CSV table of C-alpha atoms in Angstrom, one decimal:
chain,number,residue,atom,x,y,z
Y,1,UNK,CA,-3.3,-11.4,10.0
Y,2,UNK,CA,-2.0,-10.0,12.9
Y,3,UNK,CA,-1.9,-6.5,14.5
Y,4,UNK,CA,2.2,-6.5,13.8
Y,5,UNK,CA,1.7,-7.1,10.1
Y,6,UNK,CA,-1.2,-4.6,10.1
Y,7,UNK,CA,1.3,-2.1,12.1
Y,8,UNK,CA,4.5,-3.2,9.6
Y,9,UNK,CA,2.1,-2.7,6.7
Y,10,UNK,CA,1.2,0.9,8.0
Y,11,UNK,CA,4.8,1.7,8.6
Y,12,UNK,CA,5.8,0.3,5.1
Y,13,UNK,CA,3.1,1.8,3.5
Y,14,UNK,CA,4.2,5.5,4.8
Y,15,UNK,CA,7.9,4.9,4.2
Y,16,UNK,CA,7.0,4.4,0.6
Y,17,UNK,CA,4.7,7.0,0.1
Y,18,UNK,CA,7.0,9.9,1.8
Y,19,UNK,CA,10.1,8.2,-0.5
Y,20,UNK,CA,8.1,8.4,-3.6
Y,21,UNK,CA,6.7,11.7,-2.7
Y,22,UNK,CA,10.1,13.0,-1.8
Y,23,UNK,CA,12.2,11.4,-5.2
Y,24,UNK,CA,9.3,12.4,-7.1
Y,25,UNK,CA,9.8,15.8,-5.9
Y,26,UNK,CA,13.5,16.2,-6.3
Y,27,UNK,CA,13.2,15.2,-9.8
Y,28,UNK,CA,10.6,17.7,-10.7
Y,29,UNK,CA,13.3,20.9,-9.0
Y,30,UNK,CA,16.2,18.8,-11.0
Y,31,UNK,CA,14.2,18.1,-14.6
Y,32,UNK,CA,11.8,21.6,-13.9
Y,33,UNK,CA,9.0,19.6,-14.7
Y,34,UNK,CA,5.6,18.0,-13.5
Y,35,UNK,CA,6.4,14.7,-12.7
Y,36,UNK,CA,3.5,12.3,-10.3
Y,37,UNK,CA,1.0,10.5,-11.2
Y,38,UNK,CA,-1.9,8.6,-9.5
Y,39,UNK,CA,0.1,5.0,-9.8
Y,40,UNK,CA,2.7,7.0,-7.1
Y,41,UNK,CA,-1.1,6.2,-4.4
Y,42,UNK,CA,-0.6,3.1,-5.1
Y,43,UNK,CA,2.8,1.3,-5.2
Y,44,UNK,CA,2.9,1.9,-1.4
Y,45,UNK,CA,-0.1,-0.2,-1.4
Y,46,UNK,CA,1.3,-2.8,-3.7
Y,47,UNK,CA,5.2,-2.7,-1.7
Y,48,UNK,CA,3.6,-3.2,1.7
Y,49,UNK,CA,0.9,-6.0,0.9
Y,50,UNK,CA,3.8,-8.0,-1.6
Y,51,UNK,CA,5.7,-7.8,2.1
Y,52,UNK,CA,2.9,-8.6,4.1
Y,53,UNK,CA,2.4,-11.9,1.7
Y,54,UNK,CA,6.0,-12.7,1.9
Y,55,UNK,CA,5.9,-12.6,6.0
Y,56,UNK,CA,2.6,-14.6,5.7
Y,57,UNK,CA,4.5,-17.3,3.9
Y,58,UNK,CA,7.3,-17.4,5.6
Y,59,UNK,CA,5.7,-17.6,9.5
Y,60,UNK,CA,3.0,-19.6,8.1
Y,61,UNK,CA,4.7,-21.9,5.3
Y,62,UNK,CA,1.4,-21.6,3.3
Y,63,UNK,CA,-0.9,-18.8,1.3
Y,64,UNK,CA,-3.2,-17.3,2.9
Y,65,UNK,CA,-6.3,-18.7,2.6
Y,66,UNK,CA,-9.3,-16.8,0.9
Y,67,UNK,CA,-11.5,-15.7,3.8
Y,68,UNK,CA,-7.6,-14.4,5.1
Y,69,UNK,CA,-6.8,-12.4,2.5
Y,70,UNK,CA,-9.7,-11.0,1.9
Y,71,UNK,CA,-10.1,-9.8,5.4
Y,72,UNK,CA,-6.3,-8.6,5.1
Y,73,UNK,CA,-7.0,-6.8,2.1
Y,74,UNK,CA,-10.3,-5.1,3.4
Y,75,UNK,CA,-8.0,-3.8,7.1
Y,76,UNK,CA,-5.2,-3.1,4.9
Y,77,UNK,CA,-7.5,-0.8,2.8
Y,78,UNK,CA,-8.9,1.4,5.6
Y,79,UNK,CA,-5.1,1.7,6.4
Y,80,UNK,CA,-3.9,2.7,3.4
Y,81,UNK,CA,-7.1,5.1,2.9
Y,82,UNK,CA,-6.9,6.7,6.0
Y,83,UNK,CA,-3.0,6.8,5.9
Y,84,UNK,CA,-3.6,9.0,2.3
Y,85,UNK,CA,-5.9,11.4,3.3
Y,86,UNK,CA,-3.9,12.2,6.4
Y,87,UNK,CA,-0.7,12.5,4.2
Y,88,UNK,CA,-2.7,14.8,1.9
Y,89,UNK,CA,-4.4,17.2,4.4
Y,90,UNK,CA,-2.1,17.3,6.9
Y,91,UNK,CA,1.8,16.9,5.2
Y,92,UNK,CA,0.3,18.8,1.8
Y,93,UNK,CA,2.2,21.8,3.5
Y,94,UNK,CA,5.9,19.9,3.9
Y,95,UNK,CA,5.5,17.8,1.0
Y,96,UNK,CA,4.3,19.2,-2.1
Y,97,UNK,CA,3.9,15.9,-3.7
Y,98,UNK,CA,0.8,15.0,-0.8
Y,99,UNK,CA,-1.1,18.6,-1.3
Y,100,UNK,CA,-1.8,17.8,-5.2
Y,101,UNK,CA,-4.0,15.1,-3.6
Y,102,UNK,CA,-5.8,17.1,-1.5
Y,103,UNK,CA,-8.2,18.4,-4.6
Y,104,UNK,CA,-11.0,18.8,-3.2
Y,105,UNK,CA,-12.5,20.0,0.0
Y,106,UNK,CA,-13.2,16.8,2.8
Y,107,UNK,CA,-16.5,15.7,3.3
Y,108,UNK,CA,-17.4,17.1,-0.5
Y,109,UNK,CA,-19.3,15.0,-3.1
Y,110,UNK,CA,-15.9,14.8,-5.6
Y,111,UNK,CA,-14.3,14.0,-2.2
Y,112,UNK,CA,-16.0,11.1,-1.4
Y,113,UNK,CA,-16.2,9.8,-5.1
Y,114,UNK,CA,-12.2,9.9,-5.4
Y,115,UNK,CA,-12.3,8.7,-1.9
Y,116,UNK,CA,-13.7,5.1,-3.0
Y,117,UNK,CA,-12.2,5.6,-6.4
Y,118,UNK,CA,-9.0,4.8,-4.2
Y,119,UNK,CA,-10.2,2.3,-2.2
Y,120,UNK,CA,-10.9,0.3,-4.5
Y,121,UNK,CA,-7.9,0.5,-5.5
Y,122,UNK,CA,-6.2,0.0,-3.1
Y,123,UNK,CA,-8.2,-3.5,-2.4
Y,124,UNK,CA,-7.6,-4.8,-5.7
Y,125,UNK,CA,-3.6,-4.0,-4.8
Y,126,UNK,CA,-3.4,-5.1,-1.5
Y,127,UNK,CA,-5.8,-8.8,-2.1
Y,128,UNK,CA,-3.6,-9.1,-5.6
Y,129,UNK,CA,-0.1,-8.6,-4.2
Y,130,UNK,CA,-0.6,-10.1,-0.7
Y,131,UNK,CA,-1.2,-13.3,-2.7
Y,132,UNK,CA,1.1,-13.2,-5.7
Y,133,UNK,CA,3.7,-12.5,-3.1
Y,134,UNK,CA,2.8,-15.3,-0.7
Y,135,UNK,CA,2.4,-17.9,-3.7
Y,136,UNK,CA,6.0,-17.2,-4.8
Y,137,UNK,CA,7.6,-16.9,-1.2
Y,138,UNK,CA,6.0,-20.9,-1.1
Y,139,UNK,CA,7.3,-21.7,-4.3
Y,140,UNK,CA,10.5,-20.4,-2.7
Y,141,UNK,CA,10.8,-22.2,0.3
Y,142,UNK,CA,9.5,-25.1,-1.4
Y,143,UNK,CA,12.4,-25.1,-4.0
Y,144,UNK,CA,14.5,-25.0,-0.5
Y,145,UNK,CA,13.5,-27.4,1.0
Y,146,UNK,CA,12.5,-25.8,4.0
Y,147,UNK,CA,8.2,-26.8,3.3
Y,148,UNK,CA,7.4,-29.6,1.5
């Protein structure tokens, strides 16, 4: 993978999260509830690696081989983990929706546990969806015509 699909992935990746985080909070002033959940950490994840896939497909008119993916997926990871704690210690104070993740203090045991509790996650989502999405953009372009 390139450094533009790393750089789109990072990009997608925040519009999602601040979106979710935003709707999420708008609801809960409309509804007065307590809407979020830990699936909203990870459908940025899964949005920007199913795009990711897609572009793969498409500029390379095959899946990504295993080695590729994996590699993709581990990058992608550090992105998105870094990219969350960021959100949640440093735009907790704009966006409520980011300080609920911020439950702990840095650098604490409970920290670093939910720390690679998301990370894992987070490579399961972007290895899974990177190639789910690329498979079906080739069965795509293959129903076109455009690959054979």
């Amino acid at each position: 993978m390139s450094a533009v699909s790393l750089i789109r992935y990072a990009l997608v990746f925040l519009a999602v999260a601040v979106g979710v985080a935003l709707l999420v909070g708008f609801l809960n002033t409309q509804v007065d509830s307590a809407l979020g959940s830990s699936a909203q950490l990870m459908v940025p994840a899964m949005i920007a690696a199913v795009i990711e896939g897609q572009q793969f497909a498409r500029r390379e008119k095959r899946k990504p081989g295993g080695a590729e993916a994996w590699n993709f997926a581990w990058i992608a990871t550090v992105i998105a983990v870094a990219l969350n704690v960021a959100l949640a210690y440093g735009a907790g104070r704009w966006l409520p929706e980011f300080g609920k993740l911020a439950v702990t203090a840095p650098g604490s045991r409970q920290f670093l546990i939910l720390l690679g509790l998301y990370a894992g996650g987070y490579l399961i989502c972007n290895r899974f969806f990177l190639g789910i999405a690329a498979g079906n953009q080739v069965s795509l372009m293959r129903g076109r015509g455009e690959i054979e």
